[in-house]
Amino acid sequence: MTMSPSILEPAAVETPVAVVDLDIARANARRVTTYAARHGLGWRPHVKTHKSRTLARIQLEEGARGLTVATLHEAEVMATVCDDLLLAYPQVGEGKVRRLGALLERGVDLKLALDSPEALESAARAGQAAGRDVGVLVEMDVGMGRVGVGTPEAVLELASRCAEEPGTTFRGILFYPGHIRVPAAAQGPILKEVGGRVGEAIQALEGAGLSPEIVSGGSTPTLWQSHEIPGMTEIRPGTVIFNDRDMLALEVCGPEEVAFHVLATVVSVAVPGHAVVDAGSKALAKEELRGDLRGYGLLPDHPEVRVISLSEEHGVLDISGSDWRPRVGERVRIVPNHVCVCVNLQDRLLVRRGDGYGVIPLEGRGRSPGSIEQPN
Ligand SMILES: Cc1ncc(COP(=O)(O)O)c(C=O)c1O
């Protein structure tokens, strides 16, 4: 990426545009690897937050042990920058088997999280076809109630099947504590409960001679408390690379650690008490936050202003509680509630590094090219 010309400076670009500060993103990555190293953990960041090879390279340069992906398309893109990938999503269906096999043939050390015999069979077929095993992490539910088997016995059963199935190698277990959305001070008892469940699963596996080499967990809201869950070998926080309004509210980060905002322009002040910007739900994403937090984003330069409603291309700001009287044409920065879905709405990102600006593509965005053109 060439960083340069002034035509890319935020004052000159057309809005709405998503802007990333690469220096802050790199510092965020460094903070995670420093913390992880201190506690004997590896960091395998989830790339669903940025979907970009540029950001993945920064994470790897700062010491990430590998990458986590959610889709086969992300896996195929990230395989060009890293050969140690965890696909943390069960792969079901013939087309997926073929593409898993192709990743293995490229030499990727591929780990797959799964929670069913069906997904295990898909993995086995891919491994057999490629002549190289898929590493399997049995996914366990630790309270979110989304995916994952619920008991140590069920973990052991899948792990045992996996150890017998040609084409797969049992590598360990995976969990995602996505139900923990409270500030650090209130996480203690929930982390203890999660740690208990993980500990029981590890014990059951060890008792059967299937000691897990990898115990993969972690999230951004629990990031700085990861060491309170015994037995983990690696963590997968993704949001931390940019942070967002949600992470600010949970006190996971400070304002200086937010690397992402959407730059918008005030397009109307005709309605008293309101200002309308050109970033609506198609630029910011209409994600609600938990609890008392209302609105669809934070204006770091005018925190008293609320983003009260979003149409597709209009963002309505309530300025009635502010002294700020914006003019039509004025620019505002908006930090989205949930940065991952906001990034996914962008075609590319405007990035700042030092004094320079550049543009980066989001190569991992989108579904699977080829899956419709070449049906199974
Ligand atoms: C399986 C899995 N691992 C890791 C993450 C990353 O968590 P966070 O968004 O809290 O950084 C997610 C987020 O959705 C996830 O689904």
mmCIF file of C-alpha atoms and ligand atoms in Angstrom:
data_model
loop_
_atom_site.group_PDB
_atom_site.id
_atom_site.type_symbol
_atom_site.label_atom_id
_atom_site.label_comp_id
_atom_site.label_asym_id
_atom_site.label_seq_id
_atom_site.Cartn_x
_atom_site.Cartn_y
_atom_site.Cartn_z
ATOM 1 C CA MET A 1 0.000 0.000 0.000
ATOM 2 C CA THR A 2 1.393 3.401 -0.897
ATOM 3 C CA MET A 3 0.575 6.029 1.655
ATOM 4 C CA SER A 4 0.310 9.441 0.203
ATOM 5 C CA PRO A 5 -1.431 12.127 -1.449
ATOM 6 C CA SER A 6 -3.360 14.842 0.157
ATOM 7 C CA ILE A 7 -6.382 14.039 -2.005
ATOM 8 C CA LEU A 8 -6.915 11.187 0.441
ATOM 9 C CA GLU A 9 -6.889 13.346 3.539
ATOM 10 C CA PRO A 10 -10.203 13.151 5.376
ATOM 11 C CA ALA A 11 -10.940 16.808 4.707
ATOM 12 C CA ALA A 12 -10.769 16.072 0.968
ATOM 13 C CA VAL A 13 -12.467 12.691 0.567
ATOM 14 C CA GLU A 14 -16.124 12.117 -0.132
ATOM 15 C CA THR A 15 -18.259 10.882 2.709
ATOM 16 C CA PRO A 16 -19.475 8.676 4.230
ATOM 17 C CA VAL A 17 -16.153 6.893 4.517
ATOM 18 C CA ALA A 18 -14.743 4.482 7.070
ATOM 19 C CA VAL A 19 -11.381 5.586 8.449
ATOM 20 C CA VAL A 20 -8.840 3.418 10.263
ATOM 21 C CA ASP A 21 -5.820 4.617 12.197
ATOM 22 C CA LEU A 22 -3.236 1.910 11.503
ATOM 23 C CA ASP A 23 -0.891 3.170 14.232
ATOM 24 C CA ILE A 24 -3.627 2.726 16.854
ATOM 25 C CA ALA A 25 -4.570 -0.672 15.398
ATOM 26 C CA ARG A 26 -0.936 -1.807 15.622
ATOM 27 C CA ALA A 27 -0.663 -0.540 19.207
ATOM 28 C CA ASN A 28 -3.864 -2.448 20.063
ATOM 29 C CA ALA A 29 -2.375 -5.613 18.572
ATOM 30 C CA ARG A 30 0.858 -5.121 20.510
ATOM 31 C CA ARG A 31 -1.045 -4.653 23.761
ATOM 32 C CA VAL A 32 -2.803 -7.986 23.246
ATOM 33 C CA THR A 33 0.358 -9.945 22.448
ATOM 34 C CA THR A 34 2.154 -8.384 25.422
ATOM 35 C CA TYR A 35 -0.703 -9.385 27.729
ATOM 36 C CA ALA A 36 -0.991 -12.867 26.191
ATOM 37 C CA ALA A 37 2.747 -13.534 26.442
ATOM 38 C CA ARG A 38 2.724 -12.487 30.102
ATOM 39 C CA HIS A 39 0.147 -15.192 30.791
ATOM 40 C CA GLY A 40 1.584 -17.914 28.563
ATOM 41 C CA LEU A 41 -1.217 -17.564 26.009
ATOM 42 C CA GLY A 42 -1.144 -17.314 22.230
ATOM 43 C CA TRP A 43 -3.301 -14.815 20.315
ATOM 44 C CA ARG A 44 -5.209 -16.081 17.302
ATOM 45 C CA PRO A 45 -7.225 -12.976 16.350
ATOM 46 C CA HIS A 46 -10.568 -13.401 14.670
ATOM 47 C CA VAL A 47 -10.309 -11.634 11.308
ATOM 48 C CA LYS A 48 -14.079 -11.234 10.931
ATOM 49 C CA THR A 49 -13.597 -7.760 12.440
ATOM 50 C CA HIS A 50 -11.393 -6.388 9.650
ATOM 51 C CA LYS A 51 -11.504 -8.940 6.772
ATOM 52 C CA SER A 52 -8.309 -7.368 5.476
ATOM 53 C CA ARG A 53 -4.919 -8.830 4.659
ATOM 54 C CA THR A 54 -3.245 -5.558 5.656
ATOM 55 C CA LEU A 55 -4.664 -5.774 9.174
ATOM 56 C CA ALA A 56 -3.947 -9.511 9.386
ATOM 57 C CA ARG A 57 -0.306 -8.832 8.500
ATOM 58 C CA ILE A 58 -0.106 -6.223 11.260
ATOM 59 C CA GLN A 59 -1.488 -8.749 13.759
ATOM 60 C CA LEU A 60 1.027 -11.393 12.652
ATOM 61 C CA GLU A 61 3.924 -8.917 12.719
ATOM 62 C CA GLU A 62 2.959 -8.033 16.286
ATOM 63 C CA GLY A 63 3.123 -11.683 17.332
ATOM 64 C CA ALA A 64 -0.254 -13.330 16.641
ATOM 65 C CA ARG A 65 0.244 -17.111 16.490
ATOM 66 C CA GLY A 66 -2.178 -17.631 13.607
ATOM 67 C CA LEU A 67 -5.594 -16.413 12.500
ATOM 68 C CA THR A 68 -9.215 -17.307 13.193
ATOM 69 C CA VAL A 69 -11.743 -17.105 10.378
ATOM 70 C CA ALA A 70 -15.507 -17.594 10.189
ATOM 71 C CA THR A 71 -16.035 -18.324 6.500
ATOM 72 C CA LEU A 72 -14.292 -20.369 3.844
ATOM 73 C CA HIS A 73 -13.811 -17.204 1.822
ATOM 74 C CA GLU A 74 -11.981 -15.584 4.748
ATOM 75 C CA ALA A 75 -9.913 -18.784 5.050
ATOM 76 C CA GLU A 76 -8.962 -18.745 1.365
ATOM 77 C CA VAL A 77 -7.964 -15.082 1.506
ATOM 78 C CA MET A 78 -6.064 -15.365 4.775
ATOM 79 C CA ALA A 79 -4.225 -18.490 3.573
ATOM 80 C CA THR A 80 -2.226 -16.099 1.382
ATOM 81 C CA VAL A 81 -0.749 -14.391 4.467
ATOM 82 C CA CYS A 82 -0.739 -17.173 7.066
ATOM 83 C CA ASP A 83 -0.622 -20.970 6.971
ATOM 84 C CA ASP A 84 -1.959 -21.494 10.498
ATOM 85 C CA LEU A 85 -5.721 -21.065 10.375
ATOM 86 C CA LEU A 86 -8.630 -21.903 12.640
ATOM 87 C CA LEU A 87 -12.005 -22.017 10.912
ATOM 88 C CA ALA A 88 -14.292 -21.424 13.874
ATOM 89 C CA TYR A 89 -17.502 -22.354 12.141
ATOM 90 C CA PRO A 90 -18.918 -25.827 11.415
ATOM 91 C CA GLN A 91 -18.621 -26.693 7.718
ATOM 92 C CA VAL A 92 -21.551 -28.629 6.352
ATOM 93 C CA GLY A 93 -22.240 -29.453 2.674
ATOM 94 C CA GLU A 94 -20.397 -30.897 -0.310
ATOM 95 C CA GLY A 95 -19.101 -27.604 -1.734
ATOM 96 C CA LYS A 96 -17.487 -26.843 1.604
ATOM 97 C CA VAL A 97 -15.790 -30.257 1.690
ATOM 98 C CA ARG A 98 -14.177 -29.559 -1.669
ATOM 99 C CA ARG A 99 -12.892 -26.164 -0.576
ATOM 100 C CA LEU A 100 -11.643 -27.474 2.765
ATOM 101 C CA GLY A 101 -9.695 -30.096 0.813
ATOM 102 C CA ALA A 102 -8.194 -27.419 -1.451
ATOM 103 C CA LEU A 103 -6.983 -25.477 1.607
ATOM 104 C CA LEU A 104 -5.315 -28.597 2.972
ATOM 105 C CA GLU A 105 -3.670 -29.248 -0.388
ATOM 106 C CA ARG A 106 -2.202 -25.742 -0.262
ATOM 107 C CA GLY A 107 -0.370 -26.787 2.906
ATOM 108 C CA VAL A 108 -2.486 -24.863 5.411
ATOM 109 C CA ASP A 109 -2.356 -26.194 8.974
ATOM 110 C CA LEU A 110 -6.139 -26.102 9.193
ATOM 111 C CA LYS A 111 -8.090 -26.468 12.405
ATOM 112 C CA LEU A 112 -11.873 -26.729 12.287
ATOM 113 C CA ALA A 113 -14.270 -26.162 15.192
ATOM 114 C CA LEU A 114 -17.313 -28.419 15.145
ATOM 115 C CA ASP A 115 -19.982 -29.875 17.396
ATOM 116 C CA SER A 116 -21.695 -32.646 15.369
ATOM 117 C CA PRO A 117 -20.884 -36.026 13.804
ATOM 118 C CA GLU A 118 -22.120 -34.598 10.469
ATOM 119 C CA ALA A 119 -19.565 -31.774 10.481
ATOM 120 C CA LEU A 120 -16.910 -34.267 11.588
ATOM 121 C CA GLU A 121 -17.742 -36.460 8.591
ATOM 122 C CA SER A 122 -17.418 -33.470 6.239
ATOM 123 C CA ALA A 123 -14.011 -32.704 7.746
ATOM 124 C CA ALA A 124 -12.952 -36.350 7.407
ATOM 125 C CA ARG A 125 -13.948 -36.479 3.738
ATOM 126 C CA ALA A 126 -11.949 -33.324 3.043
ATOM 127 C CA GLY A 127 -8.925 -34.732 4.847
ATOM 128 C CA GLN A 128 -9.141 -38.074 3.060
ATOM 129 C CA ALA A 129 -9.485 -36.416 -0.351
ATOM 130 C CA ALA A 130 -6.509 -34.142 0.298
ATOM 131 C CA GLY A 131 -4.365 -36.848 1.867
ATOM 132 C CA ARG A 132 -3.755 -34.533 4.861
ATOM 133 C CA ASP A 133 -5.681 -34.474 8.121
ATOM 134 C CA VAL A 134 -7.944 -31.643 9.248
ATOM 135 C CA GLY A 135 -7.228 -30.697 12.854
ATOM 136 C CA VAL A 136 -10.437 -30.810 14.887
ATOM 137 C CA LEU A 137 -11.358 -28.652 17.864
ATOM 138 C CA VAL A 138 -14.521 -29.885 19.537
ATOM 139 C CA GLU A 139 -16.648 -26.843 20.279
ATOM 140 C CA MET A 140 -18.285 -26.646 23.689
ATOM 141 C CA ASP A 141 -21.030 -24.315 24.872
ATOM 142 C CA VAL A 142 -19.999 -22.455 28.007
ATOM 143 C CA GLY A 143 -23.194 -20.446 28.464
ATOM 144 C CA MET A 144 -23.933 -18.546 25.269
ATOM 145 C CA GLY A 145 -26.334 -21.212 23.988
ATOM 146 C CA ARG A 146 -25.369 -20.756 20.336
ATOM 147 C CA VAL A 147 -23.270 -23.713 19.211
ATOM 148 C CA GLY A 148 -21.167 -26.269 21.051
ATOM 149 C CA VAL A 149 -21.860 -29.476 22.929
ATOM 150 C CA GLY A 150 -22.967 -29.021 26.508
ATOM 151 C CA THR A 151 -21.327 -31.723 28.628
ATOM 152 C CA PRO A 152 -17.834 -33.164 29.160
ATOM 153 C CA GLU A 153 -19.236 -36.543 28.067
ATOM 154 C CA ALA A 154 -20.396 -35.091 24.742
ATOM 155 C CA VAL A 155 -16.987 -33.436 24.222
ATOM 156 C CA LEU A 156 -15.300 -36.762 24.894
ATOM 157 C CA GLU A 157 -17.605 -38.646 22.561
ATOM 158 C CA LEU A 158 -16.872 -36.367 19.595
ATOM 159 C CA ALA A 159 -13.156 -36.264 20.412
ATOM 160 C CA SER A 160 -13.050 -40.083 20.493
ATOM 161 C CA ARG A 161 -14.876 -40.359 17.162
ATOM 162 C CA CYS A 162 -12.464 -37.876 15.723
ATOM 163 C CA ALA A 163 -9.439 -39.811 16.928
ATOM 164 C CA GLU A 164 -10.801 -42.857 15.059
ATOM 165 C CA GLU A 165 -11.958 -41.097 11.883
ATOM 166 C CA PRO A 166 -9.417 -41.219 9.022
ATOM 167 C CA GLY A 167 -8.774 -37.712 7.666
ATOM 168 C CA THR A 168 -9.091 -35.938 11.022
ATOM 169 C CA THR A 169 -6.804 -35.428 14.000
ATOM 170 C CA PHE A 170 -8.171 -34.377 17.379
ATOM 171 C CA ARG A 171 -6.278 -31.211 18.395
ATOM 172 C CA GLY A 172 -8.347 -29.876 21.293
ATOM 173 C CA ILE A 173 -11.388 -27.862 22.328
ATOM 174 C CA LEU A 174 -12.838 -24.453 21.565
ATOM 175 C CA PHE A 175 -15.351 -22.214 23.320
ATOM 176 C CA TYR A 176 -16.596 -18.657 22.886
ATOM 177 C CA PRO A 177 -17.814 -16.783 25.966
ATOM 178 C CA GLY A 178 -20.022 -14.450 23.919
ATOM 179 C CA HIS A 179 -22.637 -14.273 26.692
ATOM 180 C CA ILE A 180 -20.273 -12.240 28.897
ATOM 181 C CA ARG A 181 -21.144 -8.619 28.106
ATOM 182 C CA VAL A 182 -20.556 -6.841 31.406
ATOM 183 C CA PRO A 183 -17.577 -4.764 32.557
ATOM 184 C CA ALA A 184 -14.546 -6.565 33.986
ATOM 185 C CA ALA A 185 -15.478 -5.876 37.602
ATOM 186 C CA ALA A 186 -18.676 -7.921 37.234
ATOM 187 C CA GLN A 187 -17.173 -10.833 35.287
ATOM 188 C CA GLY A 188 -15.584 -12.781 38.166
ATOM 189 C CA PRO A 189 -18.369 -15.280 38.968
ATOM 190 C CA ILE A 190 -19.221 -15.904 35.286
ATOM 191 C CA LEU A 191 -15.574 -16.511 34.399
ATOM 192 C CA LYS A 192 -15.341 -18.930 37.296
ATOM 193 C CA GLU A 193 -18.309 -20.850 35.977
ATOM 194 C CA VAL A 194 -16.812 -20.916 32.454
ATOM 195 C CA GLY A 195 -13.461 -22.033 33.881
ATOM 196 C CA GLY A 196 -15.217 -24.826 35.749
ATOM 197 C CA ARG A 197 -16.889 -26.130 32.595
ATOM 198 C CA VAL A 198 -13.677 -25.961 30.580
ATOM 199 C CA GLY A 199 -11.761 -27.668 33.405
ATOM 200 C CA GLU A 200 -14.242 -30.552 33.505
ATOM 201 C CA ALA A 201 -13.909 -31.100 29.772
ATOM 202 C CA ILE A 202 -10.102 -31.061 29.941
ATOM 203 C CA GLN A 203 -10.204 -33.548 32.811
ATOM 204 C CA ALA A 204 -12.545 -35.906 30.942
ATOM 205 C CA LEU A 205 -10.295 -35.815 27.882
ATOM 206 C CA GLU A 206 -7.128 -36.364 29.884
ATOM 207 C CA GLY A 207 -8.757 -39.299 31.664
ATOM 208 C CA ALA A 208 -9.349 -40.910 28.267
ATOM 209 C CA GLY A 209 -5.812 -40.279 27.031
ATOM 210 C CA LEU A 210 -6.974 -37.476 24.699
ATOM 211 C CA SER A 211 -5.197 -34.545 26.308
ATOM 212 C CA PRO A 212 -6.061 -31.399 24.276
ATOM 213 C CA GLU A 213 -3.063 -29.720 22.684
ATOM 214 C CA ILE A 214 -5.167 -26.578 22.010
ATOM 215 C CA VAL A 215 -7.727 -25.005 24.341
ATOM 216 C CA SER A 216 -9.002 -22.000 22.396
ATOM 217 C CA GLY A 217 -11.227 -19.381 24.022
ATOM 218 C CA GLY A 218 -11.523 -15.685 24.614
ATOM 219 C CA SER A 219 -13.391 -12.616 23.395
ATOM 220 C CA THR A 220 -12.772 -8.882 23.466
ATOM 221 C CA PRO A 221 -15.089 -8.129 26.443
ATOM 222 C CA THR A 222 -13.242 -10.768 28.535
ATOM 223 C CA LEU A 223 -9.827 -10.137 26.977
ATOM 224 C CA TRP A 224 -7.926 -8.674 29.928
ATOM 225 C CA GLN A 225 -9.358 -11.329 32.282
ATOM 226 C CA SER A 226 -8.452 -14.285 30.018
ATOM 227 C CA HIS A 227 -5.878 -15.551 32.534
ATOM 228 C CA GLU A 228 -8.719 -16.157 35.014
ATOM 229 C CA ILE A 229 -9.834 -19.184 32.966
ATOM 230 C CA PRO A 230 -7.323 -21.945 33.709
ATOM 231 C CA GLY A 231 -6.210 -24.328 30.991
ATOM 232 C CA MET A 232 -6.541 -22.053 27.964
ATOM 233 C CA THR A 233 -3.660 -22.119 25.498
ATOM 234 C CA GLU A 234 -4.871 -19.344 23.176
ATOM 235 C CA ILE A 235 -7.375 -16.485 22.903
ATOM 236 C CA ARG A 236 -9.229 -15.205 19.836
ATOM 237 C CA PRO A 237 -10.405 -11.603 20.427
ATOM 238 C CA GLY A 238 -11.015 -9.815 17.130
ATOM 239 C CA THR A 239 -12.883 -6.586 17.902
ATOM 240 C CA VAL A 240 -9.929 -5.280 19.927
ATOM 241 C CA ILE A 241 -7.995 -4.428 16.761
ATOM 242 C CA PHE A 242 -10.380 -1.461 16.188
ATOM 243 C CA ASN A 243 -12.642 -1.298 19.269
ATOM 244 C CA ASP A 244 -16.036 0.412 19.123
ATOM 245 C CA ARG A 245 -18.722 2.111 21.190
ATOM 246 C CA ASP A 246 -19.676 -1.206 22.800
ATOM 247 C CA MET A 247 -16.089 -1.845 23.960
ATOM 248 C CA LEU A 248 -15.849 1.738 25.263
ATOM 249 C CA ALA A 249 -19.059 1.198 27.241
ATOM 250 C CA LEU A 250 -17.714 -2.072 28.664
ATOM 251 C CA GLU A 251 -14.469 -0.253 29.559
ATOM 252 C CA VAL A 252 -12.386 -2.757 27.598
ATOM 253 C CA CYS A 253 -10.576 0.176 25.985
ATOM 254 C CA GLY A 254 -10.116 3.912 26.342
ATOM 255 C CA PRO A 255 -10.980 6.541 23.702
ATOM 256 C CA GLU A 256 -7.347 6.644 22.536
ATOM 257 C CA GLU A 257 -7.560 2.936 21.669
ATOM 258 C CA VAL A 258 -10.425 3.313 19.192
ATOM 259 C CA ALA A 259 -8.881 2.901 15.730
ATOM 260 C CA PHE A 260 -12.016 3.165 13.591
ATOM 261 C CA HIS A 261 -14.652 5.752 12.801
ATOM 262 C CA VAL A 262 -17.021 6.660 10.022
ATOM 263 C CA LEU A 263 -16.505 10.155 8.699
ATOM 264 C CA ALA A 264 -19.808 11.790 7.766
ATOM 265 C CA THR A 265 -21.006 15.153 6.509
ATOM 266 C CA VAL A 266 -23.885 17.196 7.909
ATOM 267 C CA VAL A 267 -26.422 17.435 5.076
ATOM 268 C CA SER A 268 -29.365 19.107 6.831
ATOM 269 C CA VAL A 269 -30.109 21.206 9.902
ATOM 270 C CA ALA A 270 -33.629 22.118 8.826
ATOM 271 C CA VAL A 271 -35.397 20.371 11.700
ATOM 272 C CA PRO A 272 -34.913 22.238 14.996
ATOM 273 C CA GLY A 273 -32.856 20.262 17.523
ATOM 274 C CA HIS A 274 -31.604 17.882 14.855
ATOM 275 C CA ALA A 275 -28.722 17.592 12.429
ATOM 276 C CA VAL A 276 -28.738 14.971 9.698
ATOM 277 C CA VAL A 277 -25.559 13.318 8.435
ATOM 278 C CA ASP A 278 -24.933 11.233 5.320
ATOM 279 C CA ALA A 279 -24.132 8.076 7.323
ATOM 280 C CA GLY A 280 -27.250 5.973 7.794
ATOM 281 C CA SER A 281 -27.771 2.289 8.460
ATOM 282 C CA LYS A 282 -25.906 1.392 5.240
ATOM 283 C CA ALA A 283 -22.750 3.079 6.514
ATOM 284 C CA LEU A 284 -22.943 2.603 10.291
ATOM 285 C CA ALA A 285 -25.047 -0.576 10.755
ATOM 286 C CA LYS A 286 -28.203 -0.435 12.848
ATOM 287 C CA GLU A 287 -26.979 -2.408 15.831
ATOM 288 C CA GLU A 288 -28.637 -1.917 19.186
ATOM 289 C CA LEU A 289 -26.588 -2.023 22.369
ATOM 290 C CA ARG A 290 -27.525 -3.737 25.595
ATOM 291 C CA GLY A 291 -28.816 -2.047 28.695
ATOM 292 C CA ASP A 292 -29.406 1.687 28.893
ATOM 293 C CA LEU A 293 -27.220 2.646 25.960
ATOM 294 C CA ARG A 294 -29.438 4.160 23.299
ATOM 295 C CA GLY A 295 -28.570 5.296 19.819
ATOM 296 C CA TYR A 296 -26.427 4.065 16.979
ATOM 297 C CA GLY A 297 -22.995 5.489 17.541
ATOM 298 C CA LEU A 298 -20.789 7.889 19.446
ATOM 299 C CA LEU A 299 -19.496 11.254 18.259
ATOM 300 C CA PRO A 300 -16.100 11.419 19.986
ATOM 301 C CA ASP A 301 -15.851 15.170 19.377
ATOM 302 C CA HIS A 302 -19.392 15.825 20.678
ATOM 303 C CA PRO A 303 -20.178 12.968 23.090
ATOM 304 C CA GLU A 304 -23.320 14.702 24.352
ATOM 305 C CA VAL A 305 -24.920 14.389 20.901
ATOM 306 C CA ARG A 306 -27.031 11.280 20.328
ATOM 307 C CA VAL A 307 -27.475 9.360 17.061
ATOM 308 C CA ILE A 308 -31.178 8.848 17.603
ATOM 309 C CA SER A 309 -32.296 7.228 14.372
ATOM 310 C CA LEU A 310 -30.966 5.833 11.136
ATOM 311 C CA SER A 311 -32.615 5.537 7.746
ATOM 312 C CA GLU A 312 -30.651 3.854 5.004
ATOM 313 C CA GLU A 313 -28.690 6.981 4.041
ATOM 314 C CA HIS A 314 -29.645 9.419 6.820
ATOM 315 C CA GLY A 315 -28.295 9.535 10.340
ATOM 316 C CA VAL A 316 -30.339 11.760 12.631
ATOM 317 C CA LEU A 317 -28.410 13.476 15.409
ATOM 318 C CA ASP A 318 -30.181 14.929 18.434
ATOM 319 C CA ILE A 319 -28.242 18.109 19.188
ATOM 320 C CA SER A 320 -30.781 19.555 21.631
ATOM 321 C CA GLY A 321 -28.528 18.784 24.625
ATOM 322 C CA SER A 322 -25.436 20.306 23.029
ATOM 323 C CA ASP A 323 -23.977 23.772 22.424
ATOM 324 C CA TRP A 324 -22.677 22.529 19.087
ATOM 325 C CA ARG A 325 -24.516 24.147 16.197
ATOM 326 C CA PRO A 326 -23.310 22.311 13.097
ATOM 327 C CA ARG A 327 -23.349 23.906 9.670
ATOM 328 C CA VAL A 328 -24.409 22.034 6.546
ATOM 329 C CA GLY A 329 -21.158 20.725 5.077
ATOM 330 C CA GLU A 330 -19.430 20.234 8.434
ATOM 331 C CA ARG A 331 -17.687 16.884 8.986
ATOM 332 C CA VAL A 332 -18.265 14.620 12.001
ATOM 333 C CA ARG A 333 -16.604 11.436 13.200
ATOM 334 C CA ILE A 334 -18.897 8.627 14.378
ATOM 335 C CA VAL A 335 -17.711 5.520 16.227
ATOM 336 C CA PRO A 336 -20.153 2.688 15.439
ATOM 337 C CA ASN A 337 -21.814 0.562 18.095
ATOM 338 C CA HIS A 338 -20.454 -2.675 16.606
ATOM 339 C CA VAL A 339 -17.445 -2.228 14.375
ATOM 340 C CA CYS A 340 -17.433 -5.715 12.776
ATOM 341 C CA VAL A 341 -20.779 -5.322 11.030
ATOM 342 C CA CYS A 342 -19.926 -1.715 10.137
ATOM 343 C CA VAL A 343 -16.686 -2.791 8.412
ATOM 344 C CA ASN A 344 -18.644 -5.406 6.492
ATOM 345 C CA LEU A 345 -20.747 -2.611 4.938
ATOM 346 C CA GLN A 346 -17.715 -0.818 3.471
ATOM 347 C CA ASP A 347 -16.181 -1.373 0.036
ATOM 348 C CA ARG A 348 -12.739 -0.326 1.253
ATOM 349 C CA LEU A 349 -11.149 1.544 4.132
ATOM 350 C CA LEU A 350 -9.348 4.857 4.211
ATOM 351 C CA VAL A 351 -6.310 4.277 6.399
ATOM 352 C CA ARG A 352 -3.962 6.664 8.150
ATOM 353 C CA ARG A 353 -0.388 5.774 9.081
ATOM 354 C CA GLY A 354 1.855 8.483 10.457
ATOM 355 C CA ASP A 355 1.122 11.543 8.328
ATOM 356 C CA GLY A 356 0.056 9.570 5.261
ATOM 357 C CA TYR A 357 -3.239 8.272 3.992
ATOM 358 C CA GLY A 358 -3.996 5.263 1.807
ATOM 359 C CA VAL A 359 -6.827 2.971 0.799
ATOM 360 C CA ILE A 360 -7.020 -0.734 1.565
ATOM 361 C CA PRO A 361 -9.379 -3.365 0.184
ATOM 362 C CA LEU A 362 -11.419 -5.770 2.328
ATOM 363 C CA GLU A 363 -10.447 -8.951 0.525
ATOM 364 C CA GLY A 364 -12.162 -11.291 2.976
ATOM 365 C CA ARG A 365 -15.529 -9.605 2.635
ATOM 366 C CA GLY A 366 -18.406 -11.285 0.870
ATOM 367 C CA ARG A 367 -19.607 -14.831 0.581
ATOM 368 C CA SER A 368 -17.967 -17.511 -1.406
ATOM 369 C CA PRO A 369 -17.207 -16.479 -4.939
ATOM 370 C CA GLY A 370 -17.644 -19.616 -7.017
ATOM 371 C CA SER A 371 -20.241 -21.240 -4.822
ATOM 372 C CA ILE A 372 -23.030 -20.125 -7.137
ATOM 373 C CA GLU A 373 -21.092 -20.171 -10.426
ATOM 374 C CA GLN A 374 -19.935 -23.745 -9.765
ATOM 375 C CA PRO A 375 -22.780 -25.512 -7.986
ATOM 376 C CA ASN A 376 -21.995 -28.914 -6.475
HETATM 377 C C1 LIG B 1 -16.108 -18.141 17.598
HETATM 378 C C2 LIG B 1 -15.654 -16.754 17.875
HETATM 379 N N1 LIG B 1 -14.411 -16.547 18.337
HETATM 380 C C3 LIG B 1 -13.934 -15.308 18.589
HETATM 381 C C4 LIG B 1 -14.721 -14.190 18.381
HETATM 382 C C5 LIG B 1 -14.143 -12.815 18.640
HETATM 383 O O1 LIG B 1 -14.761 -12.177 19.673
HETATM 384 P P1 LIG B 1 -14.848 -10.584 19.832
HETATM 385 O O2 LIG B 1 -15.811 -10.096 18.797
HETATM 386 O O3 LIG B 1 -15.365 -10.426 21.209
HETATM 387 O O4 LIG B 1 -13.502 -10.047 19.630
HETATM 388 C C6 LIG B 1 -16.030 -14.363 17.920
HETATM 389 C C7 LIG B 1 -16.913 -13.212 17.707
HETATM 390 O O5 LIG B 1 -17.993 -13.264 17.213
HETATM 391 C C8 LIG B 1 -16.511 -15.669 17.653
HETATM 392 O O6 LIG B 1 -17.752 -15.889 17.181
#
